[in-house]
Coordinates of C-alpha atoms in Angstrom, one line a residue:
Chain A
M18 CA 0.0 0.0 0.0
S19 CA 1.6 3.2 -1.1
T20 CA 1.2 6.5 0.8
I21 CA 1.2 8.5 -2.4
S22 CA -1.1 7.9 -5.4
E23 CA -0.2 8.0 -9.0
A24 CA -2.4 11.1 -9.5
E25 CA -0.5 12.9 -6.7
V26 CA 2.8 12.1 -8.2
Q27 CA 1.6 13.5 -11.5
K28 CA 0.3 16.6 -9.8
V29 CA 3.5 17.3 -7.9
A30 CA 5.5 16.7 -11.1
H31 CA 3.3 19.2 -13.0
L32 CA 3.6 21.8 -10.2
A33 CA 7.4 21.4 -10.4
R34 CA 7.3 21.5 -14.2
L35 CA 8.9 18.0 -14.3
A36 CA 8.0 15.5 -17.0
I37 CA 7.6 11.9 -15.8
P38 CA 7.3 9.4 -18.6
A39 CA 4.2 7.2 -18.1
D40 CA 6.3 4.0 -17.7
K41 CA 8.3 5.5 -14.9
T42 CA 5.3 6.6 -12.8
A43 CA 5.0 3.4 -10.9
S44 CA 8.7 3.5 -9.9
Y45 CA 8.3 7.1 -8.7
V46 CA 5.2 6.2 -6.7
S47 CA 7.0 3.4 -4.9
K48 CA 10.2 5.4 -4.2
L49 CA 8.4 8.5 -3.0
S50 CA 6.2 6.3 -0.9
N51 CA 9.2 4.8 0.8
I52 CA 10.5 8.3 1.7
L53 CA 7.1 9.3 3.0
D54 CA 6.8 6.1 5.0
L55 CA 10.1 6.9 6.7
V56 CA 8.9 10.4 7.5
A57 CA 5.6 8.9 8.8
Q58 CA 7.5 7.0 11.4
L59 CA 8.5 10.3 13.0
T60 CA 4.9 11.2 13.7
A61 CA 4.9 8.4 16.3
V62 CA 7.4 10.5 18.4
N63 CA 5.9 12.6 21.1
T64 CA 6.9 16.2 20.3
T65 CA 5.0 18.0 23.0
G66 CA 7.0 21.0 24.1
V67 CA 9.5 20.7 21.3
A68 CA 9.9 23.8 19.2
P69 CA 9.6 23.1 15.4
M70 CA 13.0 23.3 13.8
A71 CA 13.0 25.8 10.9
H72 CA 16.7 25.3 10.2
P73 CA 19.2 22.6 11.2
L74 CA 21.9 25.2 12.2
D75 CA 21.6 26.4 15.7
A76 CA 22.1 30.0 14.8
V77 CA 20.1 33.1 14.0
Q78 CA 20.0 35.2 10.9
R79 CA 22.6 38.0 10.6
L80 CA 21.3 41.2 9.2
R81 CA 22.8 43.6 6.6
E82 CA 22.8 47.3 6.9
D83 CA 20.5 49.0 4.4
V84 CA 23.2 50.2 2.0
V85 CA 23.4 50.0 -1.8
T86 CA 26.5 48.1 -2.6
E87 CA 25.7 46.8 -6.1
T88 CA 26.5 48.7 -9.2
N89 CA 25.0 48.3 -12.7
Q90 CA 26.4 45.2 -14.3
R91 CA 23.7 44.7 -16.8
E92 CA 26.0 44.2 -19.8
A93 CA 28.0 41.5 -18.1
Y94 CA 24.9 39.7 -16.9
Q95 CA 23.0 39.9 -20.1
A96 CA 26.0 38.6 -22.1
V97 CA 24.9 35.1 -21.1
A98 CA 21.2 35.6 -21.7
P99 CA 19.7 33.8 -24.8
E100 CA 17.9 37.0 -25.9
V101 CA 17.8 40.6 -24.8
E102 CA 16.3 43.8 -26.2
D103 CA 16.2 47.4 -24.9
G104 CA 17.8 46.1 -21.7
L105 CA 15.0 43.6 -21.2
Y106 CA 15.4 39.8 -21.0
L107 CA 13.2 38.2 -23.6
V108 CA 11.3 35.0 -22.8
P109 CA 8.7 33.0 -24.7
K110 CA 5.4 34.9 -24.6
V111 CA 3.4 34.5 -21.4
I112 CA -0.2 35.6 -21.5
E113 CA -2.5 35.6 -18.5
Chain B
M16 CA -33.4 38.5 2.5
E17 CA -30.6 40.9 1.9
W18 CA -27.1 39.8 0.9
E19 CA -24.2 40.6 3.2
T20 CA -20.8 41.5 1.6
V21 CA -17.6 40.1 3.2
I22 CA -14.3 41.6 2.3
G23 CA -10.7 40.9 3.4
L24 CA -7.8 43.0 2.1
E25 CA -4.2 42.0 1.4
I26 CA -2.2 45.2 1.2
H27 CA 1.2 45.3 -0.3
A28 CA 3.3 48.1 1.1
Q29 CA 6.7 48.6 -0.5
L30 CA 9.1 49.4 2.3
A31 CA 11.0 52.6 2.0
T32 CA 14.5 51.1 2.2
N33 CA 17.4 52.2 0.0
S34 CA 18.5 48.7 -0.9
K35 CA 16.6 45.5 -1.6
I36 CA 15.5 43.0 1.0
F37 CA 18.1 40.3 0.2
S38 CA 20.7 42.1 -1.9
G39 CA 22.6 45.4 -2.0
S40 CA 20.8 46.6 -5.2
S41 CA 19.1 50.0 -5.2
T42 CA 15.3 50.2 -5.0
A43 CA 15.1 53.6 -6.6
Y44 CA 12.1 53.8 -8.9
G45 CA 12.3 54.5 -12.7
A46 CA 15.8 53.2 -13.5
E47 CA 16.6 51.8 -16.9
P48 CA 15.5 48.1 -17.1
N49 CA 17.7 45.6 -15.3
T50 CA 20.3 48.1 -14.2
Q51 CA 19.3 47.5 -10.6
A52 CA 19.2 43.7 -10.8
S53 CA 22.2 42.0 -9.2
L54 CA 23.1 38.3 -9.3
V55 CA 20.9 37.7 -6.2
D56 CA 18.0 39.4 -7.8
L57 CA 18.5 37.4 -11.0
G58 CA 18.4 34.2 -9.1
M59 CA 21.8 33.0 -10.2
P60 CA 23.0 29.7 -8.8
G61 CA 25.3 29.8 -5.8
V62 CA 24.2 33.2 -4.5
L63 CA 22.8 33.7 -1.0
P64 CA 20.2 36.1 0.3
V65 CA 21.2 38.4 3.2
L66 CA 18.4 40.0 5.0
N67 CA 18.1 43.9 5.2
K68 CA 18.0 45.0 8.8
K69 CA 16.0 48.1 8.0
A70 CA 13.2 46.0 6.4
V71 CA 12.9 44.0 9.6
E72 CA 12.8 47.2 11.7
M73 CA 10.2 48.8 9.5
A74 CA 8.0 45.7 9.9
I75 CA 8.3 45.8 13.6
R76 CA 7.6 49.6 13.6
F77 CA 4.4 48.9 11.7
G78 CA 3.5 46.0 14.0
L79 CA 3.8 48.2 17.1
A80 CA 1.6 50.8 15.5
I81 CA -1.3 48.4 15.0
N82 CA -0.9 46.9 18.5
A83 CA 0.3 43.6 17.1
T84 CA 2.4 40.8 18.5
I85 CA 5.9 40.8 17.2
T86 CA 7.0 37.3 16.6
P87 CA 10.2 36.7 18.7
R88 CA 11.5 34.1 16.2
S89 CA 10.2 34.5 12.7
V90 CA 10.9 32.3 9.7
F91 CA 11.2 32.9 6.0
A92 CA 9.7 30.4 3.6
R93 CA 9.7 29.7 -0.1
K94 CA 6.5 30.2 -2.0
N95 CA 6.9 28.1 -5.2
Y96 CA 5.5 29.0 -8.5
F97 CA 6.7 29.5 -12.1
Y98 CA 6.6 32.8 -13.8
P99 CA 9.4 34.5 -15.9
D100 CA 9.5 37.6 -13.7
L101 CA 10.3 35.3 -10.7
P102 CA 13.7 34.0 -11.7
K103 CA 14.3 31.7 -8.8
G104 CA 11.1 29.8 -9.3
Y105 CA 10.1 30.8 -5.8
Q106 CA 9.4 34.0 -3.9
I107 CA 11.0 34.4 -0.5
S108 CA 8.1 35.2 1.8
Q109 CA 6.9 34.2 5.3
F110 CA 4.3 31.6 6.0
E111 CA 3.9 30.1 9.5
L112 CA 5.8 32.6 11.5
P113 CA 5.4 36.1 10.1
V114 CA 7.2 39.1 11.8
V115 CA 3.9 40.7 12.7
A116 CA 0.9 38.7 14.1
Q117 CA -2.6 39.7 15.3
G118 CA -3.1 43.4 15.4
Y119 CA -5.9 45.7 14.6
L120 CA -6.8 49.1 13.1
D121 CA -9.9 51.1 14.1
I122 CA -11.7 52.8 11.2
E123 CA -14.4 55.4 11.3
L124 CA -17.8 54.8 9.8
D125 CA -20.1 57.4 8.2
D126 CA -22.2 57.6 11.3
G127 CA -19.2 58.7 13.3
S128 CA -18.9 55.4 15.1
S129 CA -15.7 53.4 15.0
K130 CA -15.2 49.8 13.9
R131 CA -12.2 47.6 14.8
I132 CA -10.7 45.7 11.8
G133 CA -8.5 42.7 12.7
V134 CA -5.1 42.4 11.1
T135 CA -4.3 38.7 10.9
R136 CA -0.7 39.2 10.1
A137 CA 1.9 41.2 8.3
H138 CA 4.8 39.5 6.7
L139 CA 8.0 40.4 4.9
E140 CA 8.6 39.2 1.3
E141 CA 10.3 40.1 -1.9
D142 CA 8.5 41.6 -4.9
A143 CA 8.7 40.0 -8.3
G144 CA 10.0 41.7 -11.5
K145 CA 7.9 43.1 -14.2
S146 CA 6.7 41.4 -17.4
L147 CA 6.1 43.6 -20.4
H148 CA 3.7 42.0 -22.8
E149 CA 4.0 44.5 -25.6
D150 CA 5.2 42.9 -28.7
F151 CA 8.8 42.0 -28.7
H152 CA 8.5 39.8 -31.9
G153 CA 5.9 37.6 -30.1
K154 CA 8.0 37.5 -26.9
T155 CA 7.7 38.9 -23.4
G156 CA 10.2 41.4 -22.0
I157 CA 11.4 41.0 -18.4
D158 CA 12.6 43.8 -16.2
L159 CA 14.0 42.6 -12.8
N160 CA 14.7 46.0 -11.2
R161 CA 11.7 45.5 -9.0
A162 CA 12.6 41.9 -8.1
G163 CA 13.7 41.7 -4.5
T164 CA 12.2 45.0 -3.5
P165 CA 11.0 44.6 0.2
L166 CA 7.3 44.3 0.7
L167 CA 5.2 44.2 3.8
E168 CA 2.0 42.2 3.1
I169 CA -0.7 43.3 5.5
V170 CA -3.5 40.8 5.7
S171 CA -6.8 41.8 7.3
E172 CA -9.4 39.6 8.8
P173 CA -12.6 39.3 6.7
D174 CA -14.1 42.0 8.9
L175 CA -15.0 44.5 6.2
R176 CA -18.7 44.6 5.2
S177 CA -18.8 47.1 2.3
A178 CA -16.7 48.7 -0.3
K179 CA -16.9 51.9 1.7
E180 CA -15.4 50.2 4.8
A181 CA -12.7 48.6 2.6
V182 CA -11.8 52.1 1.3
A183 CA -11.8 53.6 4.8
Y184 CA -9.5 50.8 6.0
M185 CA -7.2 51.2 3.0
K186 CA -7.0 55.0 3.5
K187 CA -6.3 54.6 7.2
M188 CA -3.5 52.1 6.5
H189 CA -2.1 54.4 3.8
A190 CA -1.9 57.3 6.3
L191 CA -0.4 55.0 8.9
V192 CA 2.5 53.7 6.8
R193 CA 3.3 57.2 5.7
Y194 CA 3.2 58.5 9.3
L195 CA 5.6 55.7 10.3
G196 CA 7.9 56.5 7.3
V197 CA 7.9 52.8 6.3
C198 CA 6.3 53.3 2.9
D199 CA 6.1 56.3 0.6
G200 CA 2.5 55.4 -0.2
N201 CA 2.9 56.2 -3.9
M202 CA 0.0 54.4 -5.5
Q203 CA 0.8 55.3 -9.1
E204 CA 4.2 53.8 -8.8
G205 CA 2.7 50.7 -7.1
S206 CA 4.3 51.3 -3.7
F207 CA 0.9 50.7 -2.0
R208 CA -1.6 48.4 -3.6
C209 CA -4.0 45.7 -2.6
D210 CA -5.8 42.5 -3.4
A211 CA -9.4 42.2 -2.3
N212 CA -11.0 38.9 -1.3
V213 CA -14.7 39.4 -1.9
S214 CA -17.7 37.1 -1.1
V215 CA -21.4 37.5 -0.3
R216 CA -23.6 35.5 2.1
K217 CA -27.0 35.7 3.8
P218 CA -26.5 37.2 7.2
G219 CA -25.7 34.5 9.8
Q220 CA -24.6 32.0 7.2
P221 CA -21.0 30.7 6.8
F222 CA -18.8 32.7 4.5
G223 CA -19.5 32.3 0.8
T224 CA -16.9 31.3 -1.8
R225 CA -14.6 34.2 -2.5
A226 CA -13.0 35.7 -5.5
E227 CA -9.7 37.5 -5.2
I228 CA -9.4 40.8 -7.2
K229 CA -5.8 41.5 -7.9
N230 CA -3.6 44.6 -7.9
L231 CA -5.9 47.5 -7.1
N232 CA -3.8 50.6 -7.0
S233 CA -6.3 53.4 -6.3
F234 CA -9.0 54.1 -3.7
R235 CA -11.5 54.7 -6.5
F236 CA -10.7 51.4 -8.2
I237 CA -11.0 49.5 -5.0
E238 CA -14.5 50.8 -4.4
R239 CA -15.7 50.3 -8.0
A240 CA -14.1 46.8 -8.3
I241 CA -15.8 45.6 -5.1
H242 CA -19.1 47.1 -6.1
Y243 CA -18.9 45.3 -9.5
E244 CA -17.8 42.0 -8.0
V245 CA -20.5 42.0 -5.3
E246 CA -23.2 42.7 -8.0
R247 CA -21.7 39.9 -10.2
Q248 CA -21.8 37.4 -7.4
I249 CA -25.3 38.2 -6.2
E250 CA -26.6 38.0 -9.8
L251 CA -24.8 34.7 -10.2
L252 CA -26.2 33.2 -7.0
E253 CA -29.7 34.5 -7.5
S254 CA -29.9 32.9 -10.9
G255 CA -28.9 29.6 -9.4
G256 CA -25.2 29.7 -10.3
K257 CA -22.2 29.2 -8.1
V258 CA -19.3 31.5 -7.4
I259 CA -16.0 29.8 -8.1
Q260 CA -12.8 30.5 -6.2
E261 CA -10.6 32.3 -8.6
T262 CA -8.4 35.3 -9.2
R263 CA -9.9 38.2 -11.1
L264 CA -8.5 41.3 -12.6
Y265 CA -10.2 44.7 -12.4
D266 CA -10.3 46.5 -15.7
P267 CA -10.7 50.2 -15.0
D268 CA -11.6 51.1 -18.6
Q269 CA -14.5 48.7 -18.7
G270 CA -15.3 49.0 -15.0
E271 CA -15.5 45.3 -14.6
T272 CA -13.6 42.3 -13.1
R273 CA -12.5 39.5 -15.3
S274 CA -11.4 36.0 -14.5
M275 CA -7.6 35.7 -14.6
R276 CA -7.0 32.0 -13.9
S277 CA -8.5 29.4 -11.8
K278 CA -6.7 29.3 -8.5
E279 CA -6.8 25.5 -8.0
D280 CA -3.4 24.9 -9.5
A281 CA -1.8 28.2 -8.8
N282 CA -2.8 28.1 -5.1
D283 CA -0.6 25.1 -4.4
Y284 CA 2.5 27.0 -3.5
R285 CA 4.1 24.2 -1.5
Y286 CA 5.6 26.5 1.1
F287 CA 8.6 25.3 3.1
P288 CA 11.2 27.0 5.3
D289 CA 13.9 28.6 3.2
P290 CA 17.2 26.7 4.0
D291 CA 19.2 29.8 2.8
L292 CA 17.9 31.9 5.6
L293 CA 18.1 31.3 9.4
P294 CA 15.3 32.2 11.7
V295 CA 15.2 35.9 12.6
E296 CA 15.3 36.6 16.3
I297 CA 13.8 39.8 17.6
T298 CA 14.5 40.7 21.3
A299 CA 12.3 42.6 23.7
T300 CA 15.1 45.3 23.9
E301 CA 15.1 45.8 20.1
I302 CA 11.3 46.1 20.1
E303 CA 11.3 48.6 22.9
A304 CA 14.0 50.7 21.2
I305 CA 11.8 50.9 18.1
R306 CA 8.7 51.6 20.1
A307 CA 10.5 54.6 21.6
T308 CA 10.9 56.1 18.1
L309 CA 7.2 55.9 17.1
P310 CA 5.7 59.3 16.1
E311 CA 2.3 60.5 17.1
L312 CA -0.1 58.4 15.1
P313 CA -3.1 59.6 13.1
T314 CA -5.7 58.6 15.7
A315 CA -3.9 60.3 18.6
K316 CA -3.2 63.4 16.5
K317 CA -6.8 63.6 15.4
Q318 CA -7.9 63.5 19.1
R319 CA -5.4 66.1 20.0
F320 CA -6.5 68.4 17.1
M321 CA -10.1 68.1 18.2
Q322 CA -9.3 69.0 21.8
T323 CA -6.6 71.6 21.3
Y324 CA -8.0 73.4 18.3
H325 CA -11.7 72.6 18.8
L326 CA -12.0 71.1 15.3
G327 CA -14.9 68.9 14.3
S328 CA -14.2 65.2 13.5
Y329 CA -14.4 65.8 9.7
E330 CA -11.9 68.6 9.8
A331 CA -9.6 66.8 12.2
D332 CA -9.7 63.8 9.9
A333 CA -8.8 65.7 6.8
L334 CA -6.0 67.7 8.5
T335 CA -4.4 64.5 9.9
S336 CA -4.5 62.6 6.7
S337 CA -0.7 63.0 6.5
S338 CA 1.7 64.1 9.2
E339 CA 3.1 66.9 6.9
L340 CA -0.4 68.4 6.5
G341 CA -0.9 68.2 10.3
D342 CA 2.4 70.0 10.9
Y343 CA 1.5 72.6 8.3
F344 CA -1.8 73.2 10.0
E345 CA -0.3 73.5 13.4
R346 CA 2.2 76.1 12.3
V347 CA -0.6 78.2 10.7
A348 CA -3.0 77.8 13.6
Q349 CA -0.3 78.9 16.0
G350 CA 0.9 81.7 13.8
T351 CA -2.6 83.1 13.4
Q352 CA -4.0 82.1 16.8
D353 CA -7.0 81.2 14.8
A354 CA -7.3 77.4 14.2
K355 CA -10.7 77.7 12.6
L356 CA -9.5 80.2 10.0
A357 CA -6.4 78.0 9.4
A358 CA -8.5 74.9 9.0
N359 CA -10.8 76.6 6.5
W360 CA -8.0 77.8 4.4
L361 CA -6.1 74.6 4.4
M362 CA -9.2 72.6 3.4
G363 CA -10.5 75.3 1.1
G364 CA -8.2 77.6 -1.0
L365 CA -5.0 75.7 -0.4
A366 CA -6.5 72.2 -0.9
A367 CA -8.1 73.4 -4.2
L368 CA -4.7 74.6 -5.5
L369 CA -3.0 71.4 -4.4
N370 CA -5.6 69.3 -6.1
K371 CA -5.5 71.4 -9.2
H372 CA -1.7 71.0 -9.5
E373 CA -1.7 67.4 -8.1
L374 CA 0.8 68.2 -5.4
E375 CA 1.3 67.0 -1.8
I376 CA 1.4 69.6 0.9
S377 CA 5.2 69.1 1.3
A378 CA 5.6 70.3 -2.3
A379 CA 3.3 73.4 -1.9
P380 CA 5.0 76.5 -3.1
V381 CA 3.3 78.5 -0.3
A382 CA 5.0 77.8 3.0
A383 CA 3.1 77.7 6.3
E384 CA 4.7 80.9 7.4
T385 CA 3.5 82.7 4.2
L386 CA 0.0 81.4 4.6
T387 CA 0.1 82.6 8.2
Q388 CA 1.1 86.2 7.0
L389 CA -1.8 86.1 4.5
L390 CA -4.4 85.0 7.1
N391 CA -3.1 87.6 9.5
R392 CA -3.9 90.2 6.8
I393 CA -7.5 89.0 6.9
K394 CA -7.5 89.2 10.6
D395 CA -6.2 92.8 10.7
Q396 CA -8.8 93.8 8.1
T397 CA -6.3 94.6 5.4
L398 CA -7.8 92.0 3.1
S399 CA -11.3 90.7 2.4
S400 CA -11.6 87.0 2.1
T401 CA -12.2 87.3 -1.6
A402 CA -9.1 89.5 -2.1
A403 CA -7.1 87.0 0.0
K404 CA -7.9 84.3 -2.5
D405 CA -6.4 86.4 -5.2
V406 CA -3.3 86.9 -3.1
L407 CA -3.0 83.2 -2.5
E408 CA -3.1 82.5 -6.2
A409 CA -0.4 85.1 -6.7
L410 CA 1.7 83.6 -3.9
W411 CA 1.4 80.2 -5.5
Q412 CA 2.7 81.7 -8.8
G413 CA 5.6 83.1 -6.9
E414 CA 4.7 86.8 -7.5
G415 CA 6.3 88.0 -4.2
S416 CA 5.6 88.4 -0.6
V417 CA 2.1 88.8 0.9
D418 CA 2.4 92.6 1.4
A419 CA 4.1 93.2 -1.9
I420 CA 1.3 91.4 -3.7
I421 CA -1.4 93.4 -1.8
E422 CA 0.4 96.6 -2.7
A423 CA 1.0 95.7 -6.4
K424 CA -2.6 94.5 -7.0
G425 CA -4.1 97.3 -4.9
L426 CA -6.1 94.9 -2.9
K427 CA -5.9 96.7 0.4
Q428 CA -9.3 96.8 1.9
I429 CA -10.9 100.1 2.8
S430 CA -11.9 100.0 6.4
D431 CA -11.5 103.7 7.1
T432 CA -14.9 104.7 8.4
S433 CA -14.8 108.3 7.1
A434 CA -13.9 107.3 3.6
I435 CA -16.7 104.7 3.6
E436 CA -19.2 107.2 5.1
A437 CA -18.4 109.7 2.4
M438 CA -18.8 107.1 -0.3
L439 CA -22.2 105.9 1.1
D440 CA -23.4 109.5 1.5
E441 CA -22.8 110.0 -2.2
I442 CA -24.6 106.8 -3.1
I443 CA -27.6 107.7 -1.0
A444 CA -27.7 111.2 -2.5
N445 CA -27.6 109.7 -6.0
N446 CA -30.4 107.2 -5.5
P447 CA -33.2 109.1 -3.8
S448 CA -36.0 106.9 -5.2
Q449 CA -34.4 103.7 -3.9
V450 CA -33.9 105.3 -0.6
A451 CA -37.5 106.2 -0.4
E452 CA -38.6 102.7 -1.4
Y453 CA -36.3 101.1 1.2
R454 CA -37.6 103.4 3.9
S455 CA -41.2 102.5 3.0
G456 CA -40.4 98.8 3.7
K457 CA -38.7 97.3 0.7
D458 CA -35.9 95.7 2.7
K459 CA -34.6 93.8 -0.2
L460 CA -33.1 97.0 -1.6
F461 CA -30.4 96.9 1.0
A462 CA -28.4 94.5 -1.2
F463 CA -28.7 97.1 -4.0
F464 CA -26.9 99.7 -1.9
V465 CA -24.2 97.2 -0.8
G466 CA -23.7 96.4 -4.5
Q467 CA -23.3 100.1 -5.3
A468 CA -20.8 100.5 -2.5
M469 CA -18.8 97.5 -3.7
R470 CA -18.8 98.8 -7.3
A471 CA -17.8 102.3 -6.2
S472 CA -14.9 100.9 -4.1
K473 CA -13.9 98.4 -6.7
G474 CA -14.6 95.6 -4.2
K475 CA -12.2 97.0 -1.7
A476 CA -14.6 98.3 0.9
N477 CA -14.7 96.2 4.0
P478 CA -18.1 94.6 3.7
S479 CA -19.0 94.5 7.4
T480 CA -18.1 98.2 7.8
V481 CA -20.2 99.0 4.8
N482 CA -23.1 97.0 6.2
D483 CA -23.0 98.7 9.6
I484 CA -22.7 102.3 8.3
L485 CA -25.2 101.7 5.6
K486 CA -27.8 100.4 8.0
Q487 CA -27.4 103.4 10.2
K488 CA -27.6 105.9 7.4
L489 CA -30.7 104.3 5.8
E490 CA -32.5 104.0 9.1
G491 CA -31.6 107.6 9.8

């Protein structure tokens, strides 16, 4: 009995814009289910009073002063772009 | 049975920092495309975000002003979706532990009563870039200058019950963020915009299915968009249809909302804590230090104006709509020792000029000290109110000082009693039949004499002096 369905795998793949060939779906279902089953074992642990861990490092965020340090490097950055025009990056048309 | 409207607003306020939330790029508006987009903003592999201290402080400042809880340990999360103006494939936002939690804002209703609107949360996030859909040979142009600009997303409870309340709330928030100096509030440039979640229900019933109207960037649009959407939903429901949960766009030209995309897919953002950012710790000491720098807030200022200057609620509201306007008013009120006169001129003549030229009070070419001098010339009877309006126009055009303009335009009012008496004697002598009629009971003719006096003095005779003397003479 797998914890994740074929439909769910397809949905997650779609959301992540990953293509999964139809003949590979079953294999993904079983591998992902194994991972989820492992994680499910953790739910058996009593976590009352344990603060959820947002990050494995036992440290807090260091903050930056609000100062502009970057200069215009558009030419250098756009040199590797497939297509640019009037300073804009061009991408395949997106219509809402 | 009547339908009840339920509205919740998500306001996006762009924080007035110099640099972006996670990079050292400038946030200045209007730069050439992509000249303020660094490697971090471009989402290049191997870069790491470093959080801007000022953005966190501004969020705390806002939280304190709405009596919210400041989360002692807040966490950044990734909101995953694909769009070309979001180069990383996720937006860094906050999900479970936002900096600001559970606050409120009191708004004033038309009947003068006040209503408390809950603020569920306010979280920090980065803005996306801009997509330009004009024709680039069938492609879309992307400008990432705005990508990474710090935003505070302020989420209200679904406590608003009409478009009017929504606008009142939005206006109050707008004034608040500007008072606090955390956002410039420029709606044309998109620094302050909102999404409205709108649904309808029969009173007492559970909430109806809501539609989200995106990117409303003017108070007028918010009101119109909500009106339209409420009508649309009611018509749909009454004709047996169903409201579907979706994102809609308001089209100001057509005055209607249109479906953008079904939210089913798009809504699945798969948030998770961003491993690139550690939790942000905010200590009580830091919070208190920020609290100590809070300015007088709109509600407190309004109360003080009503008490100190004996203003009505409407006037006090208008004059505290920005802290600059409040300061200007106080300088004029103190300089003239006449708060009523100051209020009338700020909300009348000066407001008209500001509207006409689309300027904020801070950019007004007439300083508070200058307006004070002008009003003092009304008070010492040098100017009539009508003539003072002409002087204000001239001051606005930069034609010189108050006294120089009065002199140059010959606007000095005649209050000298003997001069007015002589003039009135002449008018009475020249109009014997009108005098006779007036004395036989035709009271209306009084206005005729006043008119004559004004014409003879080219409008410069002090009207109240004219009235007084004329009455005596005609009765005599």
